[in-house]
Amino acid sequence: MRRALSTLLIAAGVTVFAVTPASAAAAVPRTLPITGQGHTDLREPARTLTGQDSPVGAWRDAENRFHSSKAYVTVDLKQLRGNRIISAAVYSRETAVTDCAKPRSVELWQTKLAEQPTWFSAPRELTRFDIRVTGECHALVSWDVTDAVTKAVAAGQEKATFALRMAGGRQYDTGYGRRYAPMSVQVTYNTPPSPATDPVTGGKPCTATPLPVGAPPSLFAKVTDADPVPGFGVRYVVTDVADPAKRHEAVDETTDNPYTYLPASFLEHGHTYEWTARGEDGWDSGPSSTPCRFTADLVAPSTPAISSTDFTPSGPTTGAGLPGEFTFDAQGDEDVVEFQYRLRDGALQQASADRPGGKATVTVRVPFWGDNSIEVFAVDRVGHYSNSAIYQFKVRYSGPSVRSFEEAQLGSEVEVSMSSVEANVTSFVYQVGNGPELTVPAVAGAAKVTVRVTSPYSTSVSARAKTADGDLTQSSSAFIRTKDSTPTITRNGDLYTFAPGMPGVVEYVYSVNSGPEQVVAAGPDGTVTLPLDLGEQEFPPPSVDVRSRTADGLQSLTATYYRE
């Protein structure tokens, strides 16, 4: 589908948009329903006769008996009500001709309504029509009945009857007789587009109050067309309420989609515009939609002010991770209906103003201590953003104190103390290494937990204080170094003794010259002596690698012995 394009004209300093009218859609002729068809016969004057074709004029039968006939057709006009009749015609075809040398004398008449005419009850003939002929003898014949059908429909008639006869006295002259195929009445008519309904501006239904818009809005009204051939469009007319001479008008043929070609240059800030839509198909226009108004708001709002007593530029007040408030102020700019804000590296969040041009107070939890900032935009009712306001502030370190032994033996249990100076601390959430988070209740802002040293290198314990309101401080950590846990290896000839470097050793894992690992159990004192053959190679030098292991799977670091 194509869109109609507007032509820009400049007249007396006023912008006017003119549009070429939509071209007439191609109309399709439709055959009217027949409610009665047949012919009459002087020889059978009380009957309506039917057949494949109808005799017209005088004729003789196989027994040389004289006949005189007229053919009739009655059609239903009801489907034409409310429509524009473009053309109407009666069509037939000559199926037999007594004498092609005789001039064609057949006439078509509109008669009084008669669905079952007889020779005795022949309806009164009202109007005669001029014939149109295609061909010579045995021709196609037609008659233009546009005016008659139009008048009949306008008069409220539901049906119309047409008759074929021979002119004057030739009705009784057998030399002029002919036979005709059943008549049909074809009418080309146009159904006007439906009323334009459900107007929508920028995707929003129209209301009694003009809708605010921040840019040229899309316009849409629902229009349908009952005609079988597509080709109708919707004419959109937009006028400046304060200056009706300023007008934009266009026909959009993509009738299922909004009109999106209202120029930005047409709108002025603060002006209210009224628009209507109506369907057009080149023949007729449907009723216009209810007028719909919108007001152009093309100016961004003022930059908002930011204040806080919980987060100040001069010194840290609220701790990291703990709640504090900011207040955003539109400073009386009544276009402002909301604020959008973000902390450093954060996503934008929204807060509604308490009234147009008013304030909003938000609670935030800043995750980082030290220097921070918050960026705020004022947003007006049509979605315009102000310039950003940036507020610099400081945040206090809030992590708890986490203390323990600096060094401990692998497999031992050590006590870790946690304490916080924050108010209303009810528990601590802590994590050992990369393990799951655990919670321990706090008493007077402090707690102790027992942690087992399971890494041969070091063990970290991180903790956050949790308040009665569920807020978490930032994290603090303590690191516990693991004492050297490697076993010792001594040699006496071909006997090698492994001695533990940590408590609870029940076995050793060893390999000779980097070969396959083997396991040997430790004695009650944690040591073991066993013969080993390290071979006689010179390079790499003969060696044995050994690590110890406890019953619950803790493993020491690996010790290596090189034989000289």
Coordinates of C-alpha atoms in Angstrom, one line a residue:
M1 CA 0.0 0.0 0.0
R2 CA 1.2 3.5 -0.6
R3 CA 0.8 6.7 1.5
A4 CA -0.5 9.9 0.0
L5 CA 2.2 12.6 0.1
S6 CA 1.4 16.2 1.1
T7 CA 2.5 19.2 -0.9
L8 CA 3.9 22.1 1.1
L9 CA 2.6 25.5 0.2
I10 CA 3.5 28.9 1.7
A11 CA 0.9 31.5 1.6
A12 CA 1.0 34.9 3.5
G13 CA 3.5 33.4 6.0
V14 CA 1.0 30.6 6.9
T15 CA 1.9 27.0 6.4
V16 CA -0.8 25.1 4.5
F17 CA -0.7 21.5 3.4
A18 CA -2.6 20.6 0.3
V19 CA -3.3 17.0 -0.8
T20 CA -4.4 15.6 -4.1
P21 CA -7.8 13.9 -3.6
A22 CA -7.8 10.1 -3.6
S23 CA -8.4 8.7 -7.0
A24 CA -11.7 6.9 -7.5
A25 CA -11.5 3.2 -6.7
A26 CA -12.2 0.7 -9.4
A27 CA -15.8 -0.3 -9.0
V28 CA -17.1 -3.8 -9.8
P29 CA -20.4 -4.3 -11.5
R30 CA -22.7 -6.6 -9.5
T31 CA -25.7 -8.5 -10.9
L32 CA -28.9 -7.8 -9.0
P33 CA -30.9 -10.7 -7.6
I34 CA -33.9 -11.7 -9.8
T35 CA -37.2 -12.1 -8.1
G36 CA -39.3 -12.8 -11.3
Q37 CA -38.5 -13.7 -14.9
G38 CA -40.4 -15.1 -17.9
H39 CA -42.5 -14.1 -20.9
T40 CA -46.2 -13.7 -21.8
D41 CA -48.1 -15.0 -24.8
L42 CA -51.2 -13.7 -26.6
R43 CA -52.2 -17.4 -27.2
E44 CA -52.0 -18.2 -23.4
P45 CA -53.0 -14.8 -22.0
A46 CA -53.4 -15.9 -18.3
R47 CA -50.0 -17.5 -17.8
T48 CA -46.4 -16.4 -17.1
L49 CA -44.2 -18.7 -19.2
T50 CA -40.5 -19.6 -18.5
G51 CA -37.8 -21.3 -20.4
Q52 CA -34.2 -21.1 -21.5
D53 CA -34.9 -18.1 -23.6
S54 CA -37.9 -15.9 -24.3
P55 CA -39.7 -15.0 -27.6
V56 CA -40.3 -11.3 -28.2
G57 CA -42.7 -10.0 -30.8
A58 CA -44.8 -12.2 -33.2
W59 CA -43.9 -15.7 -34.0
R60 CA -45.5 -19.0 -35.2
D61 CA -45.1 -22.4 -33.6
A62 CA -44.5 -25.7 -35.3
E63 CA -48.2 -26.0 -36.1
N64 CA -48.1 -22.5 -37.7
R65 CA -50.2 -21.0 -34.9
F66 CA -49.7 -17.3 -34.3
H67 CA -48.2 -16.0 -31.1
S68 CA -47.2 -12.5 -29.8
S69 CA -44.9 -12.3 -26.7
K70 CA -43.2 -9.9 -24.3
A71 CA -40.3 -10.8 -21.9
Y72 CA -40.0 -9.5 -18.4
V73 CA -37.5 -9.5 -15.6
T74 CA -37.9 -8.2 -12.0
V75 CA -34.9 -7.5 -9.8
D76 CA -34.3 -6.7 -6.1
L77 CA -33.0 -3.2 -5.4
K78 CA -32.6 -3.4 -1.6
Q79 CA -28.8 -3.8 -1.6
L80 CA -28.5 -0.4 -3.4
R81 CA -30.0 1.5 -0.5
G82 CA -27.6 4.1 0.9
N83 CA -25.1 3.6 -1.9
R84 CA -24.0 5.7 -4.8
I85 CA -25.2 4.2 -8.1
I86 CA -22.6 4.7 -10.7
S87 CA -24.1 2.8 -13.6
A88 CA -26.8 0.3 -14.3
A89 CA -27.6 -1.7 -17.4
V90 CA -29.9 -4.5 -18.6
Y91 CA -28.1 -7.1 -20.7
S92 CA -29.3 -9.9 -23.0
R93 CA -28.4 -11.8 -26.2
E94 CA -30.3 -12.6 -29.3
T95 CA -30.6 -16.4 -29.6
A96 CA -32.8 -16.5 -32.7
V97 CA -33.8 -14.0 -35.4
T98 CA -36.7 -14.5 -37.9
D99 CA -35.2 -12.1 -40.5
C100 CA -31.8 -10.4 -40.2
A101 CA -32.7 -8.1 -43.0
K102 CA -35.5 -6.5 -41.0
P103 CA -34.4 -3.6 -38.8
R104 CA -34.0 -4.5 -35.1
S105 CA -37.2 -3.1 -33.5
V106 CA -36.9 -4.5 -29.9
E107 CA -37.5 -2.0 -27.1
L108 CA -36.8 -2.1 -23.4
W109 CA -39.3 -0.5 -21.0
Q110 CA -39.5 0.0 -17.3
T111 CA -43.0 -1.0 -16.2
K112 CA -45.0 -1.1 -13.1
L113 CA -43.8 -3.8 -10.7
A114 CA -45.0 -7.2 -12.0
E115 CA -43.2 -10.4 -10.8
Q116 CA -45.8 -12.7 -12.5
P117 CA -47.0 -10.8 -15.5
T118 CA -49.5 -12.2 -18.0
W119 CA -50.8 -11.0 -21.4
F120 CA -54.1 -10.1 -19.7
S121 CA -52.4 -8.4 -16.7
A122 CA -49.5 -6.7 -18.6
P123 CA -48.1 -4.0 -16.4
R124 CA -48.2 -0.4 -17.6
E125 CA -45.1 0.6 -19.5
L126 CA -43.4 3.7 -18.0
T127 CA -40.1 4.5 -19.6
R128 CA -38.4 3.4 -22.8
F129 CA -34.6 3.1 -23.0
D130 CA -32.1 3.4 -25.9
I131 CA -30.6 0.2 -27.1
R132 CA -26.8 -0.5 -27.4
V133 CA -25.8 -3.3 -29.8
T134 CA -22.6 -5.3 -30.0
G135 CA -22.5 -7.3 -33.3
E136 CA -25.0 -7.5 -36.1
C137 CA -27.6 -10.3 -36.4
H138 CA -27.7 -12.4 -33.2
A139 CA -26.1 -9.5 -31.3
L140 CA -25.4 -8.7 -27.7
V141 CA -27.8 -6.0 -26.6
S142 CA -27.9 -3.7 -23.6
W143 CA -29.7 -0.7 -22.3
D144 CA -28.5 2.0 -19.9
V145 CA -31.0 2.1 -17.0
T146 CA -28.9 4.1 -14.5
D147 CA -31.3 7.0 -14.2
A148 CA -34.3 4.7 -13.7
V149 CA -32.6 2.6 -11.0
T150 CA -31.3 5.7 -9.2
K151 CA -34.8 7.2 -9.1
A152 CA -36.4 4.0 -8.0
V153 CA -34.0 3.5 -5.1
A154 CA -34.3 7.2 -4.1
A155 CA -38.1 6.7 -4.1
G156 CA -37.7 3.8 -1.7
Q157 CA -38.8 1.1 -4.2
E158 CA -37.5 -2.3 -3.3
K159 CA -37.9 -3.9 -6.8
A160 CA -38.0 -2.9 -10.4
T161 CA -39.5 -4.6 -13.5
F162 CA -38.2 -4.3 -17.1
A163 CA -39.9 -5.6 -20.3
L164 CA -38.8 -6.4 -23.8
R165 CA -41.3 -5.9 -26.7
M166 CA -41.3 -4.9 -30.3
A167 CA -42.0 -1.3 -31.2
G168 CA -45.6 -0.3 -32.0
G169 CA -47.4 -2.5 -34.5
R170 CA -44.3 -4.6 -35.2
Q171 CA -45.2 -6.5 -32.0
Y172 CA -47.6 -8.4 -34.2
D173 CA -45.5 -8.7 -37.3
T174 CA -43.8 -12.1 -37.5
G175 CA -41.0 -10.8 -39.7
Y176 CA -39.6 -8.8 -36.8
G177 CA -39.8 -11.6 -34.1
R178 CA -36.7 -12.6 -32.2
R179 CA -35.7 -14.7 -29.2
Y180 CA -33.6 -13.5 -26.3
A181 CA -31.5 -15.1 -23.5
P182 CA -32.7 -14.3 -20.0
M183 CA -32.1 -10.7 -19.1
S184 CA -29.8 -9.7 -16.3
V185 CA -29.5 -6.3 -14.6
Q186 CA -25.9 -5.3 -13.6
V187 CA -25.3 -2.3 -11.4
T188 CA -22.0 -0.7 -10.5
Y189 CA -22.4 1.1 -7.2
N190 CA -20.2 2.4 -4.4
T191 CA -20.7 1.9 -0.7
P192 CA -19.4 4.9 1.2
P193 CA -16.8 4.3 3.9
S194 CA -18.0 3.7 7.4
P195 CA -18.0 6.5 9.9
A196 CA -14.6 7.2 11.4
T197 CA -14.6 6.0 15.0
D198 CA -12.4 5.5 18.0
P199 CA -9.9 8.4 17.4
V200 CA -6.5 7.8 19.0
T201 CA -3.7 10.4 19.4
G202 CA -0.2 9.0 19.9
G203 CA -1.7 5.6 20.9
K204 CA -4.0 7.2 23.5
P205 CA -7.8 7.4 23.2
C206 CA -9.1 11.0 22.8
T207 CA -10.7 12.7 25.8
A208 CA -12.5 15.9 26.6
T209 CA -9.2 17.4 27.7
P210 CA -6.5 17.9 25.1
L211 CA -3.8 15.3 25.3
P212 CA -0.2 16.7 25.8
V213 CA 2.3 15.6 23.2
G214 CA 6.0 16.2 23.0
A215 CA 6.4 15.6 19.3
P216 CA 4.2 15.2 16.2
P217 CA 1.8 12.4 17.3
S218 CA 0.6 9.5 15.3
L219 CA -3.1 9.8 14.4
F220 CA -5.6 7.0 13.9
A221 CA -9.3 6.5 13.5
K222 CA -11.0 3.3 12.5
V223 CA -12.6 3.2 9.1
T224 CA -13.9 0.3 7.0
D225 CA -15.3 0.0 3.5
A226 CA -17.7 -2.8 2.5
D227 CA -16.9 -2.6 -1.2
P228 CA -15.1 -5.7 -2.6
V229 CA -12.4 -3.7 -4.3
P230 CA -9.9 -2.0 -2.0
G231 CA -8.8 1.5 -2.6
F232 CA -10.2 3.8 0.0
G233 CA -8.1 6.1 2.2
V234 CA -8.5 8.1 5.4
R235 CA -8.3 11.9 5.2
Y236 CA -6.7 13.5 8.3
V237 CA -7.3 17.2 8.8
V238 CA -5.3 19.0 11.6
T239 CA -5.9 22.7 12.4
D240 CA -4.4 25.1 14.9
V241 CA -7.3 26.0 17.3
A242 CA -5.9 29.5 17.7
D243 CA -5.3 30.0 13.9
P244 CA -7.7 27.7 11.9
A245 CA -6.1 28.9 8.7
K246 CA -3.0 26.9 9.7
R247 CA -4.0 23.5 8.4
H248 CA -2.4 20.2 7.6
E249 CA -4.4 17.7 5.5
A250 CA -3.4 14.4 4.0
V251 CA -5.0 11.2 2.8
D252 CA -3.4 8.0 4.1
E253 CA -4.2 4.8 2.1
T254 CA -2.6 2.4 4.7
T255 CA -5.9 2.5 6.6
D256 CA -5.0 -0.2 9.1
N257 CA -2.0 1.8 10.4
P258 CA -1.7 5.2 12.2
Y259 CA -0.9 8.3 10.2
T260 CA 2.7 9.3 11.1
Y261 CA 3.5 12.2 8.7
L262 CA 2.5 15.2 10.7
P263 CA 5.5 17.5 10.2
A264 CA 7.4 18.7 13.2
S265 CA 7.5 22.2 11.7
F266 CA 3.7 22.3 11.8
L267 CA 3.6 22.4 15.7
E268 CA 4.3 25.3 18.0
H269 CA 5.0 25.0 21.7
G270 CA 1.9 25.7 23.8
H271 CA -0.5 25.6 20.8
T272 CA -3.6 23.3 20.9
Y273 CA -4.6 21.5 17.7
E274 CA -7.8 19.8 16.6
W275 CA -8.0 16.9 14.2
T276 CA -10.6 14.8 12.5
A277 CA -10.6 11.8 10.1
R278 CA -13.0 10.6 7.5
G279 CA -12.9 7.8 5.0
E280 CA -12.8 8.5 1.3
D281 CA -12.9 6.1 -1.7
G282 CA -12.9 8.5 -4.6
W283 CA -16.7 8.4 -5.0
D284 CA -17.9 9.2 -1.5
S285 CA -16.8 10.3 1.9
G286 CA -17.9 8.7 5.2
P287 CA -18.9 10.7 8.3
S288 CA -16.0 12.4 10.1
S289 CA -14.7 11.3 13.5
T290 CA -15.4 13.2 16.6
P291 CA -12.9 16.1 16.9
C292 CA -9.9 15.3 19.0
R293 CA -7.5 17.8 20.5
F294 CA -3.8 17.7 21.6
T295 CA -1.5 20.4 23.0
A296 CA 2.1 20.6 21.9
D297 CA 4.7 20.7 24.7
L298 CA 8.1 21.1 22.9
V299 CA 10.2 22.5 25.7
A300 CA 12.3 20.4 28.2
P301 CA 11.7 21.0 31.9
S302 CA 14.0 22.9 34.2
T303 CA 17.0 21.2 35.9
P304 CA 15.9 19.9 39.4
A305 CA 17.5 20.6 42.7
I306 CA 18.9 17.8 45.0
S307 CA 19.3 17.9 48.7
S308 CA 20.0 15.4 51.5
T309 CA 20.8 15.5 55.2
D310 CA 21.8 11.8 55.2
F311 CA 24.4 12.2 52.5
T312 CA 26.4 15.4 52.5
P313 CA 29.3 16.8 50.5
S314 CA 31.2 17.9 53.5
G315 CA 31.7 14.7 55.3
P316 CA 30.6 11.1 55.6
T317 CA 27.3 10.6 57.5
T318 CA 25.4 7.5 56.4
G319 CA 27.3 4.2 56.0
A320 CA 27.7 2.2 52.8
G321 CA 24.8 -0.2 52.3
L322 CA 22.6 1.6 54.9
P323 CA 19.5 3.6 54.0
G324 CA 19.5 7.3 53.5
E325 CA 17.2 9.8 51.8
F326 CA 17.5 12.3 48.9
T327 CA 15.0 14.9 48.0
F328 CA 14.5 16.0 44.4
D329 CA 12.7 19.4 43.7
A330 CA 11.2 20.6 40.4
Q331 CA 11.3 24.1 41.8
G332 CA 7.8 24.9 40.7
D333 CA 8.1 23.8 37.0
E334 CA 4.6 22.4 36.7
D335 CA 5.4 20.4 33.6
V336 CA 7.5 18.0 35.8
V337 CA 5.6 14.9 37.0
E338 CA 8.5 12.6 37.8
F339 CA 12.2 12.3 38.4
Q340 CA 14.7 9.7 37.1
Y341 CA 17.9 9.2 39.0
R342 CA 20.9 6.9 39.3
L343 CA 23.8 6.4 41.6
R344 CA 27.4 6.1 40.3
D345 CA 27.5 3.2 37.7
G346 CA 23.9 2.4 38.5
A347 CA 20.7 2.0 36.4
L348 CA 18.1 4.7 36.1
Q349 CA 15.3 4.5 38.6
Q350 CA 12.0 6.4 38.7
A351 CA 10.3 8.5 41.4
S352 CA 6.9 10.3 40.9
A353 CA 6.6 13.9 42.0
D354 CA 4.1 14.5 44.8
R355 CA 2.3 17.0 42.5
P356 CA 3.1 18.7 39.2
G357 CA 6.2 20.9 39.8
G358 CA 6.6 19.3 43.3
K359 CA 9.1 17.1 45.0
A360 CA 10.0 13.4 45.5
T361 CA 11.9 11.9 48.4
V362 CA 13.7 8.5 47.8
T363 CA 15.5 6.1 50.0
V364 CA 18.8 4.7 48.6
R365 CA 21.5 2.4 49.8
V366 CA 24.9 3.4 48.4
P367 CA 27.1 0.3 48.1
F368 CA 30.4 2.2 48.0
W369 CA 32.0 4.2 50.8
G370 CA 34.0 7.3 50.1
D371 CA 33.3 9.8 47.3
N372 CA 30.0 9.2 45.5
S373 CA 27.5 11.0 43.2
I374 CA 23.9 10.9 42.2
E375 CA 22.5 12.1 38.9
V376 CA 18.9 13.3 38.6
F377 CA 16.7 14.3 35.6
A378 CA 13.3 16.0 35.8
V379 CA 10.7 14.4 33.4
D380 CA 7.7 16.2 32.1
R381 CA 4.2 14.9 31.3
V382 CA 5.2 14.1 27.6
G383 CA 8.5 12.5 28.5
H384 CA 11.0 15.3 27.9
Y385 CA 14.1 15.1 30.1
S386 CA 15.8 18.1 31.7
N387 CA 19.5 18.6 31.8
S388 CA 21.0 16.4 34.5
A389 CA 21.7 17.6 38.0
I390 CA 24.7 16.0 39.8
Y391 CA 25.1 15.9 43.5
Q392 CA 28.5 15.0 45.0
F393 CA 28.6 13.4 48.5
K394 CA 30.5 11.2 50.8
V395 CA 29.6 7.8 52.4
R396 CA 31.0 6.4 55.6
Y397 CA 32.7 3.0 55.8
S398 CA 30.3 0.7 57.5
G399 CA 32.0 -2.8 57.4
P400 CA 32.2 -4.6 60.7
S401 CA 35.4 -5.5 62.5
V402 CA 36.4 -9.1 61.8
R403 CA 39.3 -10.5 63.9
S404 CA 40.9 -13.9 64.3
F405 CA 44.4 -15.6 64.7
E406 CA 46.8 -14.5 62.1
E407 CA 48.0 -18.1 61.7
A408 CA 46.6 -21.6 62.4
Q409 CA 47.3 -25.2 61.6
L410 CA 45.5 -27.0 58.8
G411 CA 42.5 -28.8 60.2
S412 CA 42.3 -26.8 63.4
E413 CA 39.3 -24.8 64.6
V414 CA 39.8 -21.1 65.3
E415 CA 37.5 -18.5 66.8
V416 CA 36.5 -15.4 64.7
S417 CA 35.1 -12.3 66.4
M418 CA 32.8 -9.8 64.6
S419 CA 31.6 -6.5 65.9
S420 CA 29.9 -3.4 64.5
V421 CA 29.4 0.2 65.6
E422 CA 26.2 0.6 63.5
A423 CA 22.9 0.9 65.3
N424 CA 20.4 -1.9 65.7
V425 CA 22.7 -4.7 64.5
T426 CA 20.9 -8.0 65.2
S427 CA 23.1 -10.5 63.3
F428 CA 26.1 -11.0 61.1
V429 CA 26.1 -12.6 57.6
Y430 CA 29.4 -14.3 57.1
Q431 CA 31.1 -16.5 54.5
V432 CA 34.1 -18.8 54.8
G433 CA 36.1 -18.8 51.6
N434 CA 33.7 -19.4 48.7
G435 CA 31.3 -21.3 50.9
P436 CA 27.6 -20.5 51.5
E437 CA 26.5 -17.5 53.5
L438 CA 25.8 -18.2 57.1
T439 CA 24.1 -16.1 59.8
V440 CA 25.0 -15.7 63.4
P441 CA 22.9 -13.6 66.0
A442 CA 24.6 -10.5 67.4
V443 CA 24.6 -9.5 71.1
A444 CA 25.3 -5.9 71.7
G445 CA 26.6 -5.6 68.2
A446 CA 29.1 -8.5 68.4
A447 CA 29.3 -12.2 67.7
K448 CA 31.8 -15.1 67.6
V449 CA 31.9 -18.1 65.4
T450 CA 34.2 -21.1 65.1
V451 CA 35.8 -21.7 61.8
R452 CA 37.8 -24.8 60.7
V453 CA 41.0 -24.1 58.6
T454 CA 40.6 -26.3 55.5
S455 CA 42.9 -24.7 53.0
P456 CA 46.6 -25.5 53.1
Y457 CA 47.3 -21.8 52.1
S458 CA 44.9 -19.5 53.9
T459 CA 41.3 -19.1 55.0
S460 CA 39.2 -15.9 54.5
V461 CA 36.2 -15.0 56.6
S462 CA 34.1 -12.1 55.2
A463 CA 31.2 -10.6 57.2
R464 CA 28.4 -8.0 56.9
A465 CA 26.4 -6.6 59.8
K466 CA 22.6 -6.9 59.5
T467 CA 20.2 -4.4 61.1
A468 CA 16.8 -5.0 62.5
D469 CA 15.3 -3.5 59.3
G470 CA 17.2 -6.0 57.2
D471 CA 19.8 -3.6 55.9
L472 CA 23.3 -5.0 55.3
T473 CA 26.5 -3.0 55.7
Q474 CA 29.4 -3.4 53.3
S475 CA 31.7 -6.4 53.8
S476 CA 34.9 -6.7 55.8
S477 CA 37.2 -9.7 55.9
A478 CA 39.9 -11.4 58.0
F479 CA 42.5 -13.7 56.6
I480 CA 44.0 -16.7 58.5
R481 CA 47.3 -17.9 57.2
T482 CA 47.8 -21.7 57.3
K483 CA 50.9 -23.0 59.0
D484 CA 53.2 -25.1 56.8
S485 CA 51.5 -28.5 56.6
T486 CA 54.0 -30.3 54.3
P487 CA 55.2 -33.7 55.7
T488 CA 58.9 -34.4 56.2
I489 CA 60.8 -37.1 54.4
T490 CA 63.9 -38.8 55.8
R491 CA 66.0 -41.7 54.3
N492 CA 68.0 -44.5 55.8
G493 CA 69.4 -46.5 52.9
D494 CA 66.4 -47.7 50.9
L495 CA 64.0 -47.0 53.7
Y496 CA 62.1 -43.7 53.6
T497 CA 60.2 -42.3 56.6
F498 CA 57.2 -39.9 56.1
A499 CA 56.4 -37.7 59.2
P500 CA 53.3 -35.4 59.5
G501 CA 53.4 -31.6 59.3
M502 CA 49.8 -31.3 60.7
P503 CA 47.6 -33.2 63.2
G504 CA 45.2 -36.1 62.3
V505 CA 47.2 -37.7 59.5
V506 CA 46.0 -41.2 58.7
E507 CA 47.7 -41.8 55.3
Y508 CA 50.1 -40.5 52.7
V509 CA 49.9 -40.2 49.0
Y510 CA 53.2 -40.6 47.2
S511 CA 54.8 -41.1 43.8
V512 CA 58.3 -42.1 42.8
N513 CA 60.0 -40.2 40.0
S514 CA 56.6 -38.6 39.1
G515 CA 55.1 -42.0 38.4
P516 CA 51.7 -43.3 39.4
E517 CA 50.4 -42.2 42.8
Q518 CA 50.1 -44.7 45.6
V519 CA 48.6 -44.6 49.1
V520 CA 50.1 -45.9 52.3
A521 CA 48.5 -45.8 55.8
A522 CA 50.2 -43.9 58.6
G523 CA 51.0 -45.5 62.0
P524 CA 49.4 -44.4 65.3
D525 CA 51.9 -41.6 65.6
G526 CA 51.2 -40.4 62.1
T527 CA 54.5 -41.7 60.6
V528 CA 55.3 -44.5 58.2
T529 CA 58.5 -46.1 57.0
L530 CA 58.7 -48.1 53.8
P531 CA 61.3 -49.3 51.3
L532 CA 61.4 -47.4 48.0
D533 CA 63.5 -48.0 44.8
L534 CA 64.2 -44.7 43.2
G535 CA 66.4 -46.2 40.4
E536 CA 69.8 -45.0 39.2
Q537 CA 69.0 -42.4 36.5
E538 CA 71.0 -39.3 36.4
F539 CA 68.5 -36.9 35.0
P540 CA 66.0 -36.0 36.1
P541 CA 67.4 -36.9 39.6
P542 CA 65.5 -39.6 41.4
S543 CA 62.8 -38.2 43.6
V544 CA 59.7 -39.0 45.7
D545 CA 56.7 -36.6 46.1
V546 CA 54.6 -37.0 49.3
R547 CA 51.4 -35.3 50.7
S548 CA 49.6 -36.3 53.9
R549 CA 45.8 -36.7 54.3
T550 CA 43.4 -36.8 57.2
A551 CA 40.4 -39.1 57.7
D552 CA 38.0 -36.4 56.5
G553 CA 40.0 -35.7 53.4
L554 CA 42.1 -32.6 54.3
Q555 CA 45.3 -32.7 52.3
S556 CA 48.6 -31.0 53.1
L557 CA 50.9 -29.3 50.6
T558 CA 53.3 -31.7 48.8
A559 CA 56.9 -32.3 49.9
T560 CA 59.6 -33.5 47.4
Y561 CA 62.7 -35.4 48.3
Y562 CA 65.6 -35.6 45.8
R563 CA 68.1 -38.4 46.3
E564 CA 71.7 -37.3 45.9

